Amino acid sequence: MIKKMKYLLIGLFLIGCFVSFNLYSFCFGVSVYQQTDFYLPTGSTYESLLNTLKKEELINNERVFSVLAEKMNLKNNIYPGYYLIEEGTSNYELIAILRGGMQTPVKLVINNIVFKQDLAAKIASQIERDSLSIYTFLFDEERIAEMGYDMDNISCLFLPNTYEVYWNLSLESLLAKFTHAHQSFWNESRLQQAANKGLSSNEVFILASIVEKEYKYASERRRIAGVYVNRLKLGMKLQADPTVKFALGDLSIKRILTVHTALNHPYNTYYHADLPPGPICLPETSTITDVLEAEEHNFLYFCAKADLLGYHTFTKSYNDHLKAARLYQAALNKLRIYE
């Protein structure tokens, strides 16, 4: 009898060990077998969370996961966001990450932007915010004015860069992020450099947006910027071709004609003197720096060289500029580029 009891106890012990091992394995053993990008939209419920986890194959036993989730009170702690779930994560670790809202920041890249609708679409493609909410802000005159901008120069707020943000951050948090980066960039030293040229930070940004669209080789940026600074000081029209393309809303134009420059549009610097009311793109910070450090010279004109390699001829007199322009126009004619 004692012998049978001994065997029974040993059997129960082994069964207990087996059950305990399996429970431990289900709770603390590997549940995620490959690194996974997991997005949990705002408004998600426990049921939608569970469905998404199953779809992404992040749980290997729904019953065990649900029991553990109940014990860890996951149902009452659903936090939307983006989570990078690493390979080798267990059920317990997965629940702890989600329950704690331990989001992984995403890289929000702002670059190659021309029109405000492009900016809204670019941002919305990388975070949870829809483009309409961002677009609405960019055209909300009252709200923009409260931030110290207007409908044209609001784009000056957005410095091209890579920003680390949470995927589901609010519009207010997003704007705060851009505002902080803007204020950090425009430190006392840069503001003084702008003032030395008789420009505000927004005006430097606008001028840099023109330079951004004029150069092909960075080695020419400071010289191009110097031409425009000279023209502004003399009260000359900037006569910048990229502003005409922006005014027309057609960036594909290869040749600016008189019919284009005659357009009465606030962004047409052939028609209106001084800087346009806002930027024609978001210039890279390196271009902004080159405007702040514009080359000091006596050039008032520049024209693309006739070899069409992207370099420019810089001249001090209008007659010399016309000579360079004729060579360039002849090169375009030879290629049958008439518009």
GROMACS .gro file of C-alpha atoms in nm:
model
  339
    1MET     CA    1   0.000   0.000   0.000
    2ILE     CA    2   0.279   0.237   0.097
    3LYS     CA    3   0.463   0.141  -0.221
    4LYS     CA    4   0.156   0.218  -0.436
    5MET     CA    5   0.113   0.552  -0.257
    6LYS     CA    6   0.476   0.629  -0.324
    7TYR     CA    7   0.435   0.562  -0.695
    8LEU     CA    8   0.115   0.769  -0.699
    9LEU     CA    9   0.287   1.066  -0.538
   10ILE     CA   10   0.576   1.038  -0.780
   11GLY     CA   11   0.327   1.024  -1.068
   12LEU     CA   12   0.139   1.326  -0.942
   13PHE     CA   13   0.466   1.509  -0.894
   14LEU     CA   14   0.574   1.433  -1.251
   15ILE     CA   15   0.234   1.539  -1.385
   16GLY     CA   16   0.262   1.860  -1.184
   17CYS     CA   17   0.608   1.922  -1.321
   18PHE     CA   18   0.482   1.860  -1.674
   19VAL     CA   19   0.188   2.096  -1.630
   20SER     CA   20   0.405   2.359  -1.462
   21PHE     CA   21   0.665   2.332  -1.736
   22ASN     CA   22   0.400   2.378  -2.005
   23LEU     CA   23   0.241   2.668  -1.823
   24TYR     CA   24   0.582   2.828  -1.781
   25SER     CA   25   0.658   2.765  -2.147
   26PHE     CA   26   0.329   2.921  -2.258
   27CYS     CA   27   0.381   3.223  -2.033
   28PHE     CA   28   0.755   3.277  -2.050
   29GLY     CA   29   0.863   3.070  -2.348
   30VAL     CA   30   0.906   3.217  -2.695
   31SER     CA   31   0.579   3.335  -2.851
   32VAL     CA   32   0.718   3.563  -3.124
   33TYR     CA   33   0.943   3.391  -3.374
   34GLN     CA   34   1.035   3.689  -3.590
   35GLN     CA   35   1.061   4.064  -3.536
   36THR     CA   36   0.726   4.225  -3.614
   37ASP     CA   37   0.598   4.579  -3.663
   38PHE     CA   38   0.275   4.594  -3.464
   39TYR     CA   39   0.032   4.885  -3.510
   40LEU     CA   40  -0.260   4.930  -3.274
   41PRO     CA   41  -0.495   5.206  -3.398
   42THR     CA   42  -0.660   5.459  -3.170
   43GLY     CA   43  -0.995   5.331  -3.043
   44SER     CA   44  -0.889   4.966  -3.041
   45THR     CA   45  -1.065   4.729  -2.801
   46TYR     CA   46  -0.931   4.415  -2.639
   47GLU     CA   47  -1.116   4.208  -2.901
   48SER     CA   48  -0.962   4.402  -3.192
   49LEU     CA   49  -0.622   4.378  -3.022
   50LEU     CA   50  -0.658   4.003  -2.991
   51ASN     CA   51  -0.764   3.970  -3.356
   52THR     CA   52  -0.466   4.172  -3.472
   53LEU     CA   53  -0.227   3.969  -3.258
   54LYS     CA   54  -0.362   3.650  -3.412
   55LYS     CA   55  -0.341   3.794  -3.761
   56GLU     CA   56   0.022   3.891  -3.707
   57GLU     CA   57   0.088   3.546  -3.554
   58LEU     CA   58   0.220   3.695  -3.231
   59ILE     CA   59   0.045   3.446  -3.003
   60ASN     CA   60   0.077   3.069  -3.029
   61ASN     CA   61  -0.206   2.973  -2.791
   62GLU     CA   62  -0.504   3.208  -2.763
   63ARG     CA   63  -0.650   3.037  -2.455
   64VAL     CA   64  -0.330   3.059  -2.252
   65PHE     CA   65  -0.270   3.415  -2.373
   66SER     CA   66  -0.623   3.519  -2.272
   67VAL     CA   67  -0.588   3.366  -1.924
   68LEU     CA   68  -0.259   3.547  -1.872
   69ALA     CA   69  -0.400   3.870  -2.017
   70GLU     CA   70  -0.690   3.846  -1.771
   71LYS     CA   71  -0.452   3.797  -1.479
   72MET     CA   72  -0.241   4.094  -1.592
   73ASN     CA   73  -0.549   4.315  -1.652
   74LEU     CA   74  -0.466   4.384  -2.017
   75LYS     CA   75  -0.833   4.438  -2.105
   76ASN     CA   76  -0.844   4.759  -1.903
   77ASN     CA   77  -0.509   4.885  -2.025
   78ILE     CA   78  -0.526   4.913  -2.405
   79TYR     CA   79  -0.281   5.173  -2.538
   80PRO     CA   80  -0.277   5.242  -2.913
   81GLY     CA   81   0.052   5.300  -3.090
   82TYR     CA   82   0.336   5.137  -3.277
   83TYR     CA   83   0.525   4.854  -3.109
   84LEU     CA   84   0.833   4.683  -3.248
   85ILE     CA   85   0.797   4.329  -3.112
   86GLU     CA   86   1.134   4.157  -3.101
   87GLU     CA   87   1.200   3.797  -3.194
   88GLY     CA   88   1.199   3.575  -2.885
   89THR     CA   89   0.933   3.775  -2.696
   90SER     CA   90   0.718   3.565  -2.461
   91ASN     CA   91   0.345   3.600  -2.392
   92TYR     CA   92   0.424   3.759  -2.056
   93GLU     CA   93   0.665   4.010  -2.212
   94LEU     CA   94   0.423   4.086  -2.496
   95ILE     CA   95   0.139   4.160  -2.254
   96ALA     CA   96   0.369   4.369  -2.035
   97ILE     CA   97   0.475   4.577  -2.339
   98LEU     CA   98   0.117   4.635  -2.454
   99ARG     CA   99  -0.026   4.690  -2.105
  100GLY     CA  100   0.247   4.943  -2.027
  101GLY     CA  101   0.206   5.127  -2.358
  102MET     CA  102   0.579   5.082  -2.422
  103GLN     CA  103   0.566   5.225  -2.772
  104THR     CA  104   0.861   5.228  -3.010
  105PRO     CA  105   0.926   5.575  -3.163
  106VAL     CA  106   0.908   5.604  -3.541
  107LYS     CA  107   1.127   5.813  -3.770
  108LEU     CA  108   0.926   6.094  -3.927
  109VAL     CA  109   1.118   6.219  -4.231
  110ILE     CA  110   1.036   6.562  -4.371
  111ASN     CA  111   1.206   6.642  -4.702
  112ASN     CA  112   1.141   6.713  -5.072
  113ILE     CA  113   0.829   6.920  -5.000
  114VAL     CA  114   0.695   7.192  -5.230
  115PHE     CA  115   0.324   7.251  -5.173
  116LYS     CA  116   0.141   7.244  -4.840
  117GLN     CA  117  -0.077   6.955  -4.953
  118ASP     CA  118   0.245   6.760  -5.015
  119LEU     CA  119   0.351   6.830  -4.657
  120ALA     CA  120   0.019   6.704  -4.518
  121ALA     CA  121   0.041   6.386  -4.725
  122LYS     CA  122   0.406   6.325  -4.634
  123ILE     CA  123   0.342   6.349  -4.261
  124ALA     CA  124   0.023   6.143  -4.272
  125SER     CA  125   0.195   5.862  -4.462
  126GLN     CA  126   0.431   5.806  -4.168
  127ILE     CA  127   0.209   5.844  -3.859
  128GLU     CA  128  -0.151   5.772  -3.759
  129ARG     CA  129  -0.276   6.127  -3.818
  130ASP     CA  130  -0.482   6.154  -4.139
  131SER     CA  131  -0.374   6.405  -4.402
  132LEU     CA  132  -0.705   6.595  -4.377
  133SER     CA  133  -0.642   6.699  -4.015
  134ILE     CA  134  -0.294   6.826  -4.105
  135TYR     CA  135  -0.416   6.991  -4.425
  136THR     CA  136  -0.698   7.162  -4.232
  137PHE     CA  137  -0.447   7.307  -3.986
  138LEU     CA  138  -0.222   7.436  -4.267
  139PHE     CA  139  -0.517   7.635  -4.403
  140ASP     CA  140  -0.665   7.741  -4.068
  141GLU     CA  141  -0.592   8.114  -4.080
  142GLU     CA  142  -0.698   8.187  -3.721
  143ARG     CA  143  -0.498   7.906  -3.563
  144ILE     CA  144  -0.193   7.983  -3.775
  145ALA     CA  145  -0.209   8.348  -3.669
  146GLU     CA  146  -0.210   8.242  -3.303
  147MET     CA  147   0.127   8.075  -3.368
  148GLY     CA  148   0.271   8.391  -3.522
  149TYR     CA  149   0.246   8.290  -3.888
  150ASP     CA  150   0.018   8.354  -4.183
  151MET     CA  151  -0.124   8.136  -4.461
  152ASP     CA  152   0.185   8.184  -4.678
  153ASN     CA  153   0.473   8.155  -4.433
  154ILE     CA  154   0.339   7.878  -4.206
  155SER     CA  155   0.563   7.638  -4.400
  156CYS     CA  156   0.862   7.815  -4.242
  157LEU     CA  157   0.779   7.625  -3.923
  158PHE     CA  158   0.869   7.289  -4.077
  159LEU     CA  159   1.243   7.230  -4.100
  160PRO     CA  160   1.338   6.930  -4.316
  161ASN     CA  161   1.481   6.671  -4.081
  162THR     CA  162   1.424   6.327  -3.933
  163TYR     CA  163   1.209   6.353  -3.623
  164GLU     CA  164   1.166   6.080  -3.362
  165VAL     CA  165   0.797   6.071  -3.265
  166TYR     CA  166   0.530   5.833  -3.147
  167TRP     CA  167   0.315   5.695  -3.428
  168ASN     CA  168  -0.015   5.802  -3.272
  169LEU     CA  169   0.087   6.141  -3.133
  170SER     CA  170  -0.175   6.417  -3.140
  171LEU     CA  171  -0.165   6.710  -3.382
  172GLU     CA  172  -0.083   6.937  -3.088
  173SER     CA  173   0.215   6.720  -2.988
  174LEU     CA  174   0.330   6.708  -3.348
  175LEU     CA  175   0.322   7.087  -3.380
  176ALA     CA  176   0.504   7.118  -3.048
  177LYS     CA  177   0.776   6.889  -3.186
  178PHE     CA  178   0.821   7.104  -3.497
  179THR     CA  179   0.811   7.425  -3.292
  180HIS     CA  180   1.082   7.299  -3.057
  181ALA     CA  181   1.305   7.197  -3.349
  182HIS     CA  182   1.245   7.534  -3.515
  183GLN     CA  183   1.335   7.729  -3.202
  184SER     CA  184   1.644   7.514  -3.143
  185PHE     CA  185   1.768   7.574  -3.497
  186TRP     CA  186   1.704   7.947  -3.490
  187ASN     CA  187   1.935   8.016  -3.200
  188GLU     CA  188   2.077   8.356  -3.115
  189SER     CA  189   2.375   8.312  -3.346
  190ARG     CA  190   2.167   8.232  -3.656
  191LEU     CA  191   1.917   8.508  -3.580
  192GLN     CA  192   2.208   8.752  -3.561
  193GLN     CA  193   2.343   8.626  -3.895
  194ALA     CA  194   2.001   8.686  -4.050
  195ALA     CA  195   1.978   9.034  -3.896
  196ASN     CA  196   2.321   9.120  -4.035
  197LYS     CA  197   2.174   9.063  -4.380
  198GLY     CA  198   1.866   9.265  -4.298
  199LEU     CA  199   1.647   8.957  -4.295
  200SER     CA  200   1.421   8.780  -4.047
  201SER     CA  201   1.441   8.404  -3.993
  202ASN     CA  202   1.130   8.355  -4.210
  203GLU     CA  203   1.281   8.567  -4.488
  204VAL     CA  204   1.602   8.361  -4.477
  205PHE     CA  205   1.388   8.046  -4.502
  206ILE     CA  206   1.199   8.187  -4.801
  207LEU     CA  207   1.520   8.292  -4.976
  208ALA     CA  208   1.673   7.952  -4.903
  209SER     CA  209   1.370   7.786  -5.066
  210ILE     CA  210   1.451   7.974  -5.387
  211VAL     CA  211   1.820   7.885  -5.370
  212GLU     CA  212   1.718   7.521  -5.307
  213LYS     CA  213   1.546   7.512  -5.645
  214GLU     CA  214   1.821   7.699  -5.832
  215TYR     CA  215   2.129   7.491  -5.761
  216LYS     CA  216   2.242   7.151  -5.881
  217TYR     CA  217   2.584   7.157  -5.718
  218ALA     CA  218   2.618   7.257  -5.351
  219SER     CA  219   2.942   7.438  -5.429
  220GLU     CA  220   2.736   7.714  -5.597
  221ARG     CA  221   2.477   7.767  -5.324
  222ARG     CA  222   2.653   8.048  -5.137
  223ARG     CA  223   2.730   8.233  -5.458
  224ILE     CA  224   2.369   8.206  -5.578
  225ALA     CA  225   2.250   8.323  -5.237
  226GLY     CA  226   2.490   8.618  -5.263
  227VAL     CA  227   2.334   8.726  -5.595
  228TYR     CA  228   1.988   8.736  -5.439
  229VAL     CA  229   2.113   8.917  -5.128
  230ASN     CA  230   2.273   9.180  -5.355
  231ARG     CA  231   1.949   9.222  -5.550
  232LEU     CA  232   1.744   9.260  -5.233
  233LYS     CA  233   1.980   9.529  -5.105
  234LEU     CA  234   1.949   9.722  -5.433
  235GLY     CA  235   1.572   9.681  -5.451
  236MET     CA  236   1.598   9.478  -5.774
  237LYS     CA  237   1.345   9.213  -5.863
  238LEU     CA  238   1.481   8.866  -5.787
  239GLN     CA  239   1.358   8.728  -6.123
  240ALA     CA  240   1.391   8.371  -6.001
  241ASP     CA  241   1.254   8.112  -6.243
  242PRO     CA  242   1.151   7.863  -5.969
  243THR     CA  243   0.910   8.119  -5.823
  244VAL     CA  244   0.731   8.137  -6.158
  245LYS     CA  245   0.691   7.760  -6.170
  246PHE     CA  246   0.554   7.766  -5.816
  247ALA     CA  247   0.312   8.046  -5.903
  248LEU     CA  248   0.187   7.846  -6.201
  249GLY     CA  249   0.170   7.528  -5.996
  250ASP     CA  250   0.366   7.348  -6.268
  251LEU     CA  251   0.713   7.226  -6.174
  252SER     CA  252   0.762   7.046  -6.504
  253ILE     CA  253   0.819   7.366  -6.705
  254LYS     CA  254   1.167   7.354  -6.856
  255ARG     CA  255   1.178   7.697  -7.014
  256ILE     CA  256   1.043   8.017  -6.861
  257LEU     CA  257   0.886   8.241  -7.127
  258THR     CA  258   0.760   8.601  -7.129
  259VAL     CA  259   0.404   8.476  -7.107
  260HIS     CA  260   0.498   8.313  -6.777
  261THR     CA  261   0.688   8.606  -6.627
  262ALA     CA  262   0.402   8.845  -6.710
  263LEU     CA  263   0.173   8.661  -6.465
  264ASN     CA  264   0.050   8.889  -6.185
  265HIS     CA  265   0.096   8.649  -5.896
  266PRO     CA  266   0.242   8.727  -5.551
  267TYR     CA  267   0.500   8.449  -5.594
  268ASN     CA  268   0.617   8.566  -5.938
  269THR     CA  269   0.941   8.748  -5.864
  270TYR     CA  270   0.960   8.871  -6.223
  271TYR     CA  271   0.639   9.066  -6.167
  272HIS     CA  272   0.677   9.165  -5.801
  273ALA     CA  273   0.983   9.301  -5.623
  274ASP     CA  274   1.119   9.163  -5.294
  275LEU     CA  275   1.078   8.812  -5.161
  276PRO     CA  276   0.760   8.613  -5.223
  277PRO     CA  277   0.521   8.594  -4.924
  278GLY     CA  278   0.619   8.237  -4.839
  279PRO     CA  279   0.865   7.961  -4.928
  280ILE     CA  280   0.836   7.776  -5.258
  281CYS     CA  281   0.962   7.454  -5.095
  282LEU     CA  282   1.107   7.337  -4.766
  283PRO     CA  283   1.482   7.402  -4.804
  284GLU     CA  284   1.738   7.176  -4.644
  285THR     CA  285   1.903   7.318  -4.333
  286SER     CA  286   2.236   7.313  -4.518
  287THR     CA  287   2.087   7.549  -4.776
  288ILE     CA  288   1.957   7.778  -4.501
  289THR     CA  289   2.308   7.783  -4.356
  290ASP     CA  290   2.453   7.875  -4.695
  291VAL     CA  291   2.209   8.165  -4.723
  292LEU     CA  292   2.314   8.286  -4.378
  293GLU     CA  293   2.675   8.256  -4.494
  294ALA     CA  294   2.610   8.387  -4.847
  295GLU     CA  295   2.919   8.476  -5.046
  296GLU     CA  296   3.001   8.845  -5.056
  297HIS     CA  297   3.061   8.953  -5.416
  298ASN     CA  298   2.938   9.199  -5.682
  299PHE     CA  299   2.746   8.956  -5.901
  300LEU     CA  300   2.388   9.052  -5.984
  301TYR     CA  301   2.305   8.786  -6.243
  302PHE     CA  302   2.354   8.418  -6.306
  303CYS     CA  303   2.249   8.192  -6.588
  304ALA     CA  304   2.279   7.819  -6.654
  305LYS     CA  305   2.577   7.738  -6.872
  306ALA     CA  306   2.522   7.630  -7.230
  307ASP     CA  307   2.678   7.288  -7.169
  308LEU     CA  308   2.365   7.210  -6.961
  309LEU     CA  309   2.568   7.028  -6.696
  310GLY     CA  310   2.404   7.229  -6.417
  311TYR     CA  311   2.668   7.492  -6.346
  312HIS     CA  312   2.605   7.867  -6.381
  313THR     CA  313   2.776   8.171  -6.528
  314PHE     CA  314   2.780   8.461  -6.280
  315THR     CA  315   2.799   8.817  -6.414
  316LYS     CA  316   2.805   9.172  -6.281
  317SER     CA  317   2.658   9.355  -6.582
  318TYR     CA  318   2.330   9.303  -6.765
  319ASN     CA  319   2.505   9.295  -7.104
  320ASP     CA  320   2.731   9.011  -6.995
  321HIS     CA  321   2.428   8.831  -6.857
  322LEU     CA  322   2.250   8.864  -7.191
  323LYS     CA  323   2.547   8.706  -7.367
  324ALA     CA  324   2.539   8.408  -7.132
  325ALA     CA  325   2.159   8.385  -7.162
  326ARG     CA  326   2.174   8.376  -7.543
  327LEU     CA  327   2.419   8.086  -7.533
  328TYR     CA  328   2.191   7.898  -7.295
  329GLN     CA  329   1.881   7.968  -7.503
  330ALA     CA  330   2.061   7.849  -7.815
  331ALA     CA  331   2.146   7.524  -7.636
  332LEU     CA  332   1.778   7.475  -7.547
  333ASN     CA  333   1.674   7.550  -7.905
  334LYS     CA  334   1.919   7.292  -8.034
  335LEU     CA  335   1.750   7.033  -7.811
  336ARG     CA  336   1.405   7.159  -7.924
  337ILE     CA  337   1.313   7.260  -7.571
  338TYR     CA  338   1.074   7.545  -7.630
  339GLU     CA  339   0.854   7.533  -7.320
   0.00000   0.00000   0.00000
